[in-house]
Amino acid sequence: MARRKNMKKRRIILGNTFRLVRENGMDKVSLQMIAEKSGISKSLLQSYYPHKAKLTNDIVHNLFNTLGEQVNNYNPPKDGKAPYAQTKAFIYTIAVLGMHDEGLDRIISEAFTNNSTLDSWGAMLNEWIKTNKLFEGLDLDNDELEAGIAFVTTGIGRLYHDRKKHHLSAEDLANYATSALMYSFLHCSEDEIKEALEEGHEIIESADMQVVHQAIDSMFDEGKDIIS
């Protein structure tokens, strides 16, 4: 019972923090604001989340997990380079949401500029790949794969931040990241990369971004599994 009550309170706190950050940006949201919106004292809030960094990390982790579930629901190509194509679809989804939703852009930008959260993105992308066994059965070096993901995560964060200056679309970002991973770290041929990018395009064409938005908007609702 205590554990259930604890998670219920965390759900309320995370949901309210998520809404406040979408409205204002992380820098403009204080623990006092979160406590007031959650109907609790600041000291009680800090008994759950002593620092804002933990809140930020949990929000990013839940957002990442929700996006991963949604990408898994996209229609995959029938054959070919599906693991690489799905990786492109995942990166595209993150980028396109930020580009078309000012509130989500605040959170995604925070995740890509905060070193601690940036490390979490790489770790979570690794976990998503392992959980979904994307590259299982392929002759890959796991160390190179992890190094590639760390490199791509940092690079895509910089490109996302400078996307307007370089006139980059969400698919441009996803193509650059996927190509870099495949060529520099997984030693794929140009033909393999081209095929993967084309199949990734097919996957994102099947995506219903309204459904993805609904999943994000409701990810802290009662009854939904949360990470905290």
PDB file of N, CA and C in Angstrom, residues 56-111:
ATOM      1  N   THR A  56      13.998  16.128 -13.852  1.00  0.00           N
ATOM      2  CA  THR A  56      14.267  16.254 -15.278  1.00  0.00           C
ATOM      3  C   THR A  56      14.593  14.903 -15.892  1.00  0.00           C
ATOM      4  N   ASN A  57      15.450  14.151 -15.224  1.00  0.00           N
ATOM      5  CA  ASN A  57      15.855  12.849 -15.743  1.00  0.00           C
ATOM      6  C   ASN A  57      14.675  11.887 -15.838  1.00  0.00           C
ATOM      7  N   ASP A  58      13.807  11.890 -14.815  1.00  0.00           N
ATOM      8  CA  ASP A  58      12.647  10.994 -14.835  1.00  0.00           C
ATOM      9  C   ASP A  58      11.662  11.380 -15.936  1.00  0.00           C
ATOM     10  N   ILE A  59      11.489  12.680 -16.156  1.00  0.00           N
ATOM     11  CA  ILE A  59      10.587  13.130 -17.221  1.00  0.00           C
ATOM     12  C   ILE A  59      11.132  12.697 -18.574  1.00  0.00           C
ATOM     13  N   VAL A  60      12.423  12.913 -18.803  1.00  0.00           N
ATOM     14  CA  VAL A  60      13.044  12.516 -20.061  1.00  0.00           C
ATOM     15  C   VAL A  60      12.954  10.998 -20.245  1.00  0.00           C
ATOM     16  N   HIS A  61      13.180  10.247 -19.161  1.00  0.00           N
ATOM     17  CA  HIS A  61      13.124   8.783 -19.233  1.00  0.00           C
ATOM     18  C   HIS A  61      11.717   8.314 -19.613  1.00  0.00           C
ATOM     19  N   ASN A  62      10.702   8.904 -19.007  1.00  0.00           N
ATOM     20  CA  ASN A  62       9.325   8.522 -19.339  1.00  0.00           C
ATOM     21  C   ASN A  62       8.949   8.950 -20.758  1.00  0.00           C
ATOM     22  N   LEU A  63       9.408  10.128 -21.168  1.00  0.00           N
ATOM     23  CA  LEU A  63       9.155  10.584 -22.536  1.00  0.00           C
ATOM     24  C   LEU A  63       9.812   9.632 -23.528  1.00  0.00           C
ATOM     25  N   PHE A  64      11.062   9.274 -23.264  1.00  0.00           N
ATOM     26  CA  PHE A  64      11.805   8.364 -24.131  1.00  0.00           C
ATOM     27  C   PHE A  64      11.095   7.013 -24.220  1.00  0.00           C
ATOM     28  N   ASN A  65      10.668   6.498 -23.089  1.00  0.00           N
ATOM     29  CA  ASN A  65       9.995   5.203 -23.053  1.00  0.00           C
ATOM     30  C   ASN A  65       8.690   5.242 -23.843  1.00  0.00           C
ATOM     31  N   THR A  66       7.939   6.338 -23.705  1.00  0.00           N
ATOM     32  CA  THR A  66       6.678   6.490 -24.432  1.00  0.00           C
ATOM     33  C   THR A  66       6.926   6.565 -25.934  1.00  0.00           C
ATOM     34  N   LEU A  67       7.941   7.326 -26.339  1.00  0.00           N
ATOM     35  CA  LEU A  67       8.270   7.425 -27.758  1.00  0.00           C
ATOM     36  C   LEU A  67       8.698   6.068 -28.311  1.00  0.00           C
ATOM     37  N   GLY A  68       9.477   5.325 -27.526  1.00  0.00           N
ATOM     38  CA  GLY A  68       9.904   4.003 -27.962  1.00  0.00           C
ATOM     39  C   GLY A  68       8.725   3.078 -28.220  1.00  0.00           C
ATOM     40  N   GLU A  69       7.746   3.113 -27.330  1.00  0.00           N
ATOM     41  CA  GLU A  69       6.543   2.292 -27.509  1.00  0.00           C
ATOM     42  C   GLU A  69       5.790   2.692 -28.774  1.00  0.00           C
ATOM     43  N   GLN A  70       5.733   3.989 -29.043  1.00  0.00           N
ATOM     44  CA  GLN A  70       5.023   4.466 -30.227  1.00  0.00           C
ATOM     45  C   GLN A  70       5.750   4.073 -31.511  1.00  0.00           C
ATOM     46  N   VAL A  71       7.063   4.200 -31.514  1.00  0.00           N
ATOM     47  CA  VAL A  71       7.837   3.809 -32.703  1.00  0.00           C
ATOM     48  C   VAL A  71       7.666   2.312 -32.980  1.00  0.00           C
ATOM     49  N   ASN A  72       7.559   1.528 -31.933  1.00  0.00           N
ATOM     50  CA  ASN A  72       7.341   0.088 -32.109  1.00  0.00           C
ATOM     51  C   ASN A  72       6.000  -0.204 -32.769  1.00  0.00           C
ATOM     52  N   ASN A  73       5.074   0.748 -32.711  1.00  0.00           N
ATOM     53  CA  ASN A  73       3.753   0.566 -33.323  1.00  0.00           C
ATOM     54  C   ASN A  73       3.703   1.013 -34.779  1.00  0.00           C
ATOM     55  N   TYR A  74       4.767   1.683 -35.242  1.00  0.00           N
ATOM     56  CA  TYR A  74       4.799   2.066 -36.653  1.00  0.00           C
ATOM     57  C   TYR A  74       4.862   0.811 -37.507  1.00  0.00           C
ATOM     58  N   ASN A  75       4.451   0.930 -38.763  1.00  0.00           N
ATOM     59  CA  ASN A  75       4.493  -0.217 -39.659  1.00  0.00           C
ATOM     60  C   ASN A  75       5.914  -0.422 -40.182  1.00  0.00           C
ATOM     61  N   PRO A  76       6.582  -1.527 -39.804  1.00  0.00           N
ATOM     62  CA  PRO A  76       7.957  -1.754 -40.265  1.00  0.00           C
ATOM     63  C   PRO A  76       7.963  -2.250 -41.709  1.00  0.00           C
ATOM     64  N   PRO A  77       9.071  -2.054 -42.437  1.00  0.00           N
ATOM     65  CA  PRO A  77       9.161  -2.622 -43.784  1.00  0.00           C
ATOM     66  C   PRO A  77       9.163  -4.143 -43.699  1.00  0.00           C
ATOM     67  N   LYS A  78       8.791  -4.783 -44.764  1.00  0.00           N
ATOM     68  CA  LYS A  78       8.656  -6.243 -44.752  1.00  0.00           C
ATOM     69  C   LYS A  78      10.006  -6.944 -44.613  1.00  0.00           C
ATOM     70  N   ASP A  79      11.049  -6.349 -45.160  1.00  0.00           N
ATOM     71  CA  ASP A  79      12.366  -6.983 -45.058  1.00  0.00           C
ATOM     72  C   ASP A  79      13.438  -5.909 -45.202  1.00  0.00           C
ATOM     73  N   GLY A  80      14.702  -6.349 -45.311  1.00  0.00           N
ATOM     74  CA  GLY A  80      15.783  -5.395 -45.516  1.00  0.00           C
ATOM     75  C   GLY A  80      16.427  -4.944 -44.222  1.00  0.00           C
ATOM     76  N   LYS A  81      16.779  -3.665 -44.146  1.00  0.00           N
ATOM     77  CA  LYS A  81      17.560  -3.115 -43.045  1.00  0.00           C
ATOM     78  C   LYS A  81      16.671  -2.554 -41.939  1.00  0.00           C
ATOM     79  N   ALA A  82      15.685  -3.320 -41.508  1.00  0.00           N
ATOM     80  CA  ALA A  82      14.704  -2.840 -40.528  1.00  0.00           C
ATOM     81  C   ALA A  82      15.328  -2.284 -39.244  1.00  0.00           C
ATOM     82  N   PRO A  83      16.353  -2.922 -38.640  1.00  0.00           N
ATOM     83  CA  PRO A  83      16.911  -2.371 -37.393  1.00  0.00           C
ATOM     84  C   PRO A  83      17.428  -0.950 -37.564  1.00  0.00           C
ATOM     85  N   TYR A  84      18.150  -0.707 -38.638  1.00  0.00           N
ATOM     86  CA  TYR A  84      18.669   0.630 -38.894  1.00  0.00           C
ATOM     87  C   TYR A  84      17.528   1.591 -39.236  1.00  0.00           C
ATOM     88  N   ALA A  85      16.569   1.091 -39.988  1.00  0.00           N
ATOM     89  CA  ALA A  85      15.431   1.922 -40.381  1.00  0.00           C
ATOM     90  C   ALA A  85      14.619   2.339 -39.157  1.00  0.00           C
ATOM     91  N   GLN A  86      14.449   1.431 -38.204  1.00  0.00           N
ATOM     92  CA  GLN A  86      13.714   1.768 -36.987  1.00  0.00           C
ATOM     93  C   GLN A  86      14.475   2.782 -36.140  1.00  0.00           C
ATOM     94  N   THR A  87      15.799   2.690 -36.158  1.00  0.00           N
ATOM     95  CA  THR A  87      16.610   3.681 -35.448  1.00  0.00           C
ATOM     96  C   THR A  87      16.393   5.059 -36.058  1.00  0.00           C
ATOM     97  N   LYS A  88      16.360   5.126 -37.391  1.00  0.00           N
ATOM     98  CA  LYS A  88      16.067   6.392 -38.059  1.00  0.00           C
ATOM     99  C   LYS A  88      14.688   6.901 -37.642  1.00  0.00           C
ATOM    100  N   ALA A  89      13.701   6.011 -37.600  1.00  0.00           N
ATOM    101  CA  ALA A  89      12.344   6.416 -37.246  1.00  0.00           C
ATOM    102  C   ALA A  89      12.279   6.977 -35.833  1.00  0.00           C
ATOM    103  N   PHE A  90      13.061   6.396 -34.935  1.00  0.00           N
ATOM    104  CA  PHE A  90      13.061   6.866 -33.548  1.00  0.00           C
ATOM    105  C   PHE A  90      13.628   8.281 -33.468  1.00  0.00           C
ATOM    106  N   ILE A  91      14.768   8.496 -34.117  1.00  0.00           N
ATOM    107  CA  ILE A  91      15.409   9.815 -34.089  1.00  0.00           C
ATOM    108  C   ILE A  91      14.511  10.851 -34.762  1.00  0.00           C
ATOM    109  N   TYR A  92      13.894  10.458 -35.864  1.00  0.00           N
ATOM    110  CA  TYR A  92      12.954  11.357 -36.563  1.00  0.00           C
ATOM    111  C   TYR A  92      11.817  11.769 -35.646  1.00  0.00           C
ATOM    112  N   THR A  93      11.280  10.808 -34.908  1.00  0.00           N
ATOM    113  CA  THR A  93      10.134  11.094 -34.033  1.00  0.00           C
ATOM    114  C   THR A  93      10.491  12.125 -32.975  1.00  0.00           C
ATOM    115  N   ILE A  94      11.651  11.976 -32.356  1.00  0.00           N
ATOM    116  CA  ILE A  94      12.100  12.948 -31.362  1.00  0.00           C
ATOM    117  C   ILE A  94      12.202  14.334 -31.989  1.00  0.00           C
ATOM    118  N   ALA A  95      12.866  14.398 -33.148  1.00  0.00           N
ATOM    119  CA  ALA A  95      13.110  15.685 -33.794  1.00  0.00           C
ATOM    120  C   ALA A  95      11.821  16.347 -34.267  1.00  0.00           C
ATOM    121  N   VAL A  96      10.934  15.584 -34.897  1.00  0.00           N
ATOM    122  CA  VAL A  96       9.734  16.195 -35.463  1.00  0.00           C
ATOM    123  C   VAL A  96       8.788  16.692 -34.369  1.00  0.00           C
ATOM    124  N   LEU A  97       8.753  15.997 -33.243  1.00  0.00           N
ATOM    125  CA  LEU A  97       7.925  16.459 -32.133  1.00  0.00           C
ATOM    126  C   LEU A  97       8.432  17.792 -31.604  1.00  0.00           C
ATOM    127  N   GLY A  98       9.749  17.896 -31.433  1.00  0.00           N
ATOM    128  CA  GLY A  98      10.317  19.144 -30.946  1.00  0.00           C
ATOM    129  C   GLY A  98      10.137  20.295 -31.906  1.00  0.00           C
ATOM    130  N   MET A  99      10.174  20.000 -33.190  1.00  0.00           N
ATOM    131  CA  MET A  99      10.066  21.052 -34.192  1.00  0.00           C
ATOM    132  C   MET A  99       8.642  21.585 -34.342  1.00  0.00           C
ATOM    133  N   HIS A 100       7.664  20.794 -33.947  1.00  0.00           N
ATOM    134  CA  HIS A 100       6.275  21.193 -34.146  1.00  0.00           C
ATOM    135  C   HIS A 100       5.508  21.403 -32.845  1.00  0.00           C
ATOM    136  N   ASP A 101       6.169  21.272 -31.714  1.00  0.00           N
ATOM    137  CA  ASP A 101       5.521  21.477 -30.423  1.00  0.00           C
ATOM    138  C   ASP A 101       6.476  22.280 -29.545  1.00  0.00           C
ATOM    139  N   GLU A 102       6.144  23.546 -29.341  1.00  0.00           N
ATOM    140  CA  GLU A 102       7.042  24.431 -28.601  1.00  0.00           C
ATOM    141  C   GLU A 102       7.319  23.921 -27.197  1.00  0.00           C
ATOM    142  N   GLY A 103       6.302  23.341 -26.564  1.00  0.00           N
ATOM    143  CA  GLY A 103       6.474  22.819 -25.215  1.00  0.00           C
ATOM    144  C   GLY A 103       7.421  21.637 -25.169  1.00  0.00           C
ATOM    145  N   LEU A 104       7.244  20.707 -26.102  1.00  0.00           N
ATOM    146  CA  LEU A 104       8.145  19.548 -26.164  1.00  0.00           C
ATOM    147  C   LEU A 104       9.552  19.965 -26.573  1.00  0.00           C
ATOM    148  N   ASP A 105       9.642  21.000 -27.393  1.00  0.00           N
ATOM    149  CA  ASP A 105      10.963  21.502 -27.779  1.00  0.00           C
ATOM    150  C   ASP A 105      11.751  21.956 -26.552  1.00  0.00           C
ATOM    151  N   ARG A 106      11.060  22.562 -25.581  1.00  0.00           N
ATOM    152  CA  ARG A 106      11.734  22.995 -24.355  1.00  0.00           C
ATOM    153  C   ARG A 106      12.360  21.800 -23.628  1.00  0.00           C
ATOM    154  N   ILE A 107      11.620  20.692 -23.596  1.00  0.00           N
ATOM    155  CA  ILE A 107      12.111  19.506 -22.896  1.00  0.00           C
ATOM    156  C   ILE A 107      13.207  18.818 -23.692  1.00  0.00           C
ATOM    157  N   ILE A 108      13.012  18.672 -24.994  1.00  0.00           N
ATOM    158  CA  ILE A 108      14.004  18.006 -25.836  1.00  0.00           C
ATOM    159  C   ILE A 108      15.295  18.813 -25.884  1.00  0.00           C
ATOM    160  N   SER A 109      15.171  20.133 -25.981  1.00  0.00           N
ATOM    161  CA  SER A 109      16.362  20.987 -25.988  1.00  0.00           C
ATOM    162  C   SER A 109      17.124  20.865 -24.682  1.00  0.00           C
ATOM    163  N   GLU A 110      16.387  20.810 -23.567  1.00  0.00           N
ATOM    164  CA  GLU A 110      17.020  20.629 -22.261  1.00  0.00           C
ATOM    165  C   GLU A 110      17.779  19.303 -22.221  1.00  0.00           C
ATOM    166  N   ALA A 111      17.151  18.280 -22.777  1.00  0.00           N
ATOM    167  CA  ALA A 111      17.777  16.955 -22.766  1.00  0.00           C
ATOM    168  C   ALA A 111      19.050  16.919 -23.601  1.00  0.00           C
TER     169      ALA A 111
END
